[in-house]
């Protein structure tokens, strides 16, 4: 009788832990962050999947489906990095902007797509603590530095895209999807999950 009771308690505890795990997983699915299923193997995600370090690229877990999306990225530690948007077909082992599925601003001040430099910033240099803003309205992609537009628009982007971050040479970046440091451009708002749009 005692042994049967122990087994019953053990199995009941297992079901409780399993149910708790499923509930936590469901809650994480409703939180916008970086997606470990769409990350280079050498990337490390920390701080509830909002911080990236290591080497390689990672996509956000929510597509930019609303008409005007905005997110920010904080440079915590300098190195080589890129920030922008990409489709799920992008090569996460290459730098952002180095393939036909990504459009990114990098730490060298270049806005790139398919290994082609679209814009080169003349005066701006990035420092630890800087905030890179990214706005996208399905017509134009724009970048901001500490709340000021960099005036480097990118057009002609097609398909479903996601926030894209790439780190190398010691860079550490934080994805900010709400409680922004700077006010988004007029009409732009935080990334919304698909069910939130209904």
Tab-separated table of C-alpha atoms in Angstrom:
chain	number	residue	atom	x	y	z
A	1	UNK	CA	0.000	0.000	0.000
A	2	UNK	CA	2.797	2.398	0.967
A	3	UNK	CA	4.695	1.701	-2.282
A	4	UNK	CA	1.565	2.252	-4.370
A	5	UNK	CA	0.989	5.555	-2.573
A	6	UNK	CA	4.570	6.670	-3.305
A	7	UNK	CA	4.192	5.815	-6.977
A	8	UNK	CA	0.876	7.650	-7.179
A	9	UNK	CA	2.408	10.762	-5.547
A	10	UNK	CA	5.406	10.557	-7.864
A	11	UNK	CA	3.210	10.318	-10.973
A	12	UNK	CA	0.920	13.079	-9.732
A	13	UNK	CA	3.972	15.311	-9.200
A	14	UNK	CA	5.217	14.460	-12.675
A	15	UNK	CA	1.857	15.431	-14.194
A	16	UNK	CA	1.900	18.691	-12.213
A	17	UNK	CA	5.448	19.546	-13.371
A	18	UNK	CA	4.549	18.576	-16.942
A	19	UNK	CA	1.431	20.764	-16.886
A	20	UNK	CA	3.426	23.637	-15.406
A	21	UNK	CA	6.056	23.255	-18.144
A	22	UNK	CA	3.359	23.324	-20.845
A	23	UNK	CA	1.826	26.460	-19.298
A	24	UNK	CA	5.218	28.216	-19.170
A	25	UNK	CA	5.891	27.209	-22.797
A	26	UNK	CA	2.529	28.668	-23.874
A	27	UNK	CA	3.286	31.922	-22.004
A	28	UNK	CA	6.700	32.184	-23.749
A	29	UNK	CA	4.984	31.737	-27.117
A	30	UNK	CA	2.983	34.908	-26.397
A	31	UNK	CA	6.085	36.949	-25.554
A	32	UNK	CA	7.900	38.670	-28.391
A	33	UNK	CA	11.644	38.061	-28.323
A	34	UNK	CA	14.402	36.276	-30.179
A	35	UNK	CA	13.699	32.814	-31.565
A	36	UNK	CA	16.116	30.029	-30.605
A	37	UNK	CA	14.672	27.909	-33.433
A	38	UNK	CA	15.888	30.522	-35.950
A	39	UNK	CA	19.358	31.181	-34.545
A	40	UNK	CA	22.854	30.231	-35.617
A	41	UNK	CA	24.286	27.393	-33.482
A	42	UNK	CA	27.014	29.679	-32.104
A	43	UNK	CA	24.516	32.285	-30.857
A	44	UNK	CA	23.655	32.480	-27.165
A	45	UNK	CA	20.297	33.945	-26.094
A	46	UNK	CA	19.963	35.367	-22.585
A	47	UNK	CA	17.600	37.533	-20.544
A	48	UNK	CA	14.350	35.831	-21.605
A	49	UNK	CA	15.488	35.658	-25.237
A	50	UNK	CA	16.013	39.412	-25.558
A	51	UNK	CA	19.851	39.472	-25.379
A	52	UNK	CA	22.156	37.940	-27.996
A	53	UNK	CA	25.873	37.234	-27.842
A	54	UNK	CA	28.222	34.700	-29.380
A	55	UNK	CA	28.657	34.527	-33.133
A	56	UNK	CA	25.975	34.504	-35.840
A	57	UNK	CA	22.448	35.650	-36.525
A	58	UNK	CA	19.060	35.250	-34.900
A	59	UNK	CA	15.524	36.224	-35.924
A	60	UNK	CA	12.679	37.501	-33.807
A	61	UNK	CA	9.855	35.102	-33.042
A	62	UNK	CA	7.111	37.370	-34.421
A	63	UNK	CA	6.721	38.485	-38.053
A	64	UNK	CA	6.343	42.171	-38.904
A	65	UNK	CA	2.784	41.797	-40.171
A	66	UNK	CA	1.144	44.974	-38.918
A	67	UNK	CA	1.206	48.033	-41.162
A	68	UNK	CA	3.798	49.987	-39.105
A	69	UNK	CA	6.226	48.076	-36.860
A	70	UNK	CA	8.979	49.487	-34.649
A	71	UNK	CA	11.619	47.921	-32.422
A	72	UNK	CA	14.898	49.012	-30.839
A	73	UNK	CA	18.253	47.361	-30.259
A	74	UNK	CA	20.681	48.460	-27.551
A	75	UNK	CA	24.407	48.009	-28.143
A	76	UNK	CA	25.616	46.572	-24.840
A	77	UNK	CA	29.096	45.647	-25.990
A	78	UNK	CA	30.830	46.705	-29.170
A	79	UNK	CA	32.196	44.309	-31.751
A	80	UNK	CA	30.811	43.545	-35.177
A	81	UNK	CA	26.998	43.538	-35.349
A	82	UNK	CA	24.126	44.098	-37.733
A	83	UNK	CA	20.489	44.968	-37.103
A	84	UNK	CA	17.519	44.951	-39.466
A	85	UNK	CA	14.954	42.586	-40.899
A	86	UNK	CA	15.103	39.255	-42.728
A	87	UNK	CA	12.940	36.397	-43.919
A	88	UNK	CA	13.192	32.949	-42.378
A	89	UNK	CA	15.157	31.869	-45.467
A	90	UNK	CA	18.127	34.066	-44.542
A	91	UNK	CA	21.512	32.502	-43.859
A	92	UNK	CA	21.992	32.979	-40.109
A	93	UNK	CA	25.664	32.019	-40.368
A	94	UNK	CA	26.455	34.988	-42.616
A	95	UNK	CA	26.325	38.654	-41.648
A	96	UNK	CA	22.991	40.464	-41.890
A	97	UNK	CA	22.629	42.033	-45.335
A	98	UNK	CA	24.934	39.491	-46.967
A	99	UNK	CA	22.160	37.548	-48.690
A	100	UNK	CA	18.997	38.199	-50.701
A	101	UNK	CA	16.779	37.581	-47.645
A	102	UNK	CA	18.114	40.266	-45.252
A	103	UNK	CA	18.288	44.073	-45.080
A	104	UNK	CA	20.538	45.374	-42.303
A	105	UNK	CA	22.564	48.252	-40.860
A	106	UNK	CA	25.943	47.123	-39.513
A	107	UNK	CA	28.491	48.443	-37.036
A	108	UNK	CA	30.607	49.797	-39.910
A	109	UNK	CA	27.774	52.171	-40.870
A	110	UNK	CA	26.742	50.257	-43.977
A	111	UNK	CA	23.170	49.419	-44.911
A	112	UNK	CA	23.359	46.234	-46.980
A	113	UNK	CA	21.213	43.793	-48.909
A	114	UNK	CA	22.543	40.802	-50.877
A	115	UNK	CA	26.163	41.897	-50.135
A	116	UNK	CA	25.472	45.233	-51.852
A	117	UNK	CA	26.008	48.456	-49.929
A	118	UNK	CA	22.804	50.494	-50.294
A	119	UNK	CA	23.925	53.342	-48.020
A	120	UNK	CA	27.096	54.274	-46.149
A	121	UNK	CA	26.840	56.577	-43.138
A	122	UNK	CA	29.362	59.393	-43.378
A	123	UNK	CA	29.637	60.814	-39.878
A	124	UNK	CA	27.901	58.478	-37.469
A	125	UNK	CA	29.852	56.092	-35.303
A	126	UNK	CA	28.253	53.709	-32.868
A	127	UNK	CA	29.122	53.331	-29.214
A	128	UNK	CA	28.175	51.043	-26.374
A	129	UNK	CA	24.863	52.200	-24.946
A	130	UNK	CA	23.548	53.517	-28.280
A	131	UNK	CA	19.992	52.609	-29.292
A	132	UNK	CA	19.325	51.614	-32.904
A	133	UNK	CA	15.654	52.057	-33.843
A	134	UNK	CA	14.132	50.138	-36.737
A	135	UNK	CA	10.822	51.048	-38.403
A	136	UNK	CA	9.145	49.109	-41.205
A	137	UNK	CA	5.844	49.796	-42.952
A	138	UNK	CA	5.982	47.251	-45.832
A	139	UNK	CA	7.067	50.077	-48.151
A	140	UNK	CA	10.164	51.442	-46.434
A	141	UNK	CA	12.661	50.260	-43.818
A	142	UNK	CA	14.322	53.019	-41.766
A	143	UNK	CA	17.002	53.151	-39.084
A	144	UNK	CA	17.446	55.584	-36.178
A	145	UNK	CA	20.353	56.313	-33.856
A	146	UNK	CA	19.357	57.441	-30.371
A	147	UNK	CA	15.992	58.665	-31.645
A	148	UNK	CA	17.322	60.513	-34.721
A	149	UNK	CA	16.624	59.243	-38.244
A	150	UNK	CA	19.759	58.171	-40.108
A	151	UNK	CA	18.046	59.083	-43.420
A	152	UNK	CA	18.975	55.764	-45.071
A	153	UNK	CA	15.652	54.324	-46.305
A	154	UNK	CA	15.475	50.887	-47.890
A	155	UNK	CA	12.631	50.064	-50.308
A	156	UNK	CA	11.602	47.077	-52.395
A	157	UNK	CA	11.366	44.548	-49.568
A	158	UNK	CA	8.904	41.737	-50.246
A	159	UNK	CA	7.626	38.806	-48.227
A	160	UNK	CA	7.238	38.065	-44.542
A	161	UNK	CA	10.051	39.503	-42.454
A	162	UNK	CA	11.222	39.316	-38.840
A	163	UNK	CA	13.594	41.390	-36.702
A	164	UNK	CA	17.149	40.204	-37.436
A	165	UNK	CA	20.245	40.629	-35.243
A	166	UNK	CA	23.772	39.412	-35.937
A	167	UNK	CA	26.757	39.488	-33.556
A	168	UNK	CA	30.470	38.718	-33.863
A	169	UNK	CA	33.810	39.775	-32.327
A	170	UNK	CA	32.358	40.173	-28.828
A	171	UNK	CA	29.262	42.217	-29.681
A	172	UNK	CA	26.278	41.917	-27.328
A	173	UNK	CA	22.866	43.310	-28.307
A	174	UNK	CA	19.521	43.650	-26.514
A	175	UNK	CA	16.245	43.540	-28.461
A	176	UNK	CA	13.701	46.040	-27.088
A	177	UNK	CA	10.117	45.367	-28.185
A	178	UNK	CA	8.205	47.554	-25.705
A	179	UNK	CA	8.850	50.351	-23.209
A	180	UNK	CA	11.055	51.997	-25.814
A	181	UNK	CA	13.909	54.297	-24.899
A	182	UNK	CA	12.900	56.684	-27.716
A	183	UNK	CA	9.444	57.535	-29.016
A	184	UNK	CA	8.690	55.596	-32.225
A	185	UNK	CA	8.085	57.627	-35.397
A	186	UNK	CA	4.514	58.903	-35.775
A	187	UNK	CA	2.073	56.065	-36.482
A	188	UNK	CA	4.541	53.272	-35.653
A	189	UNK	CA	4.018	50.901	-32.748
A	190	UNK	CA	5.562	47.856	-31.094
A	191	UNK	CA	5.485	44.515	-32.882
A	192	UNK	CA	2.164	42.771	-32.343
A	193	UNK	CA	1.446	39.076	-32.385
A	194	UNK	CA	-0.905	37.950	-35.118
A	195	UNK	CA	-3.827	37.198	-32.785
A	196	UNK	CA	-3.464	40.700	-31.260
A	197	UNK	CA	-4.295	42.281	-34.606
A	198	UNK	CA	-7.830	40.880	-34.722
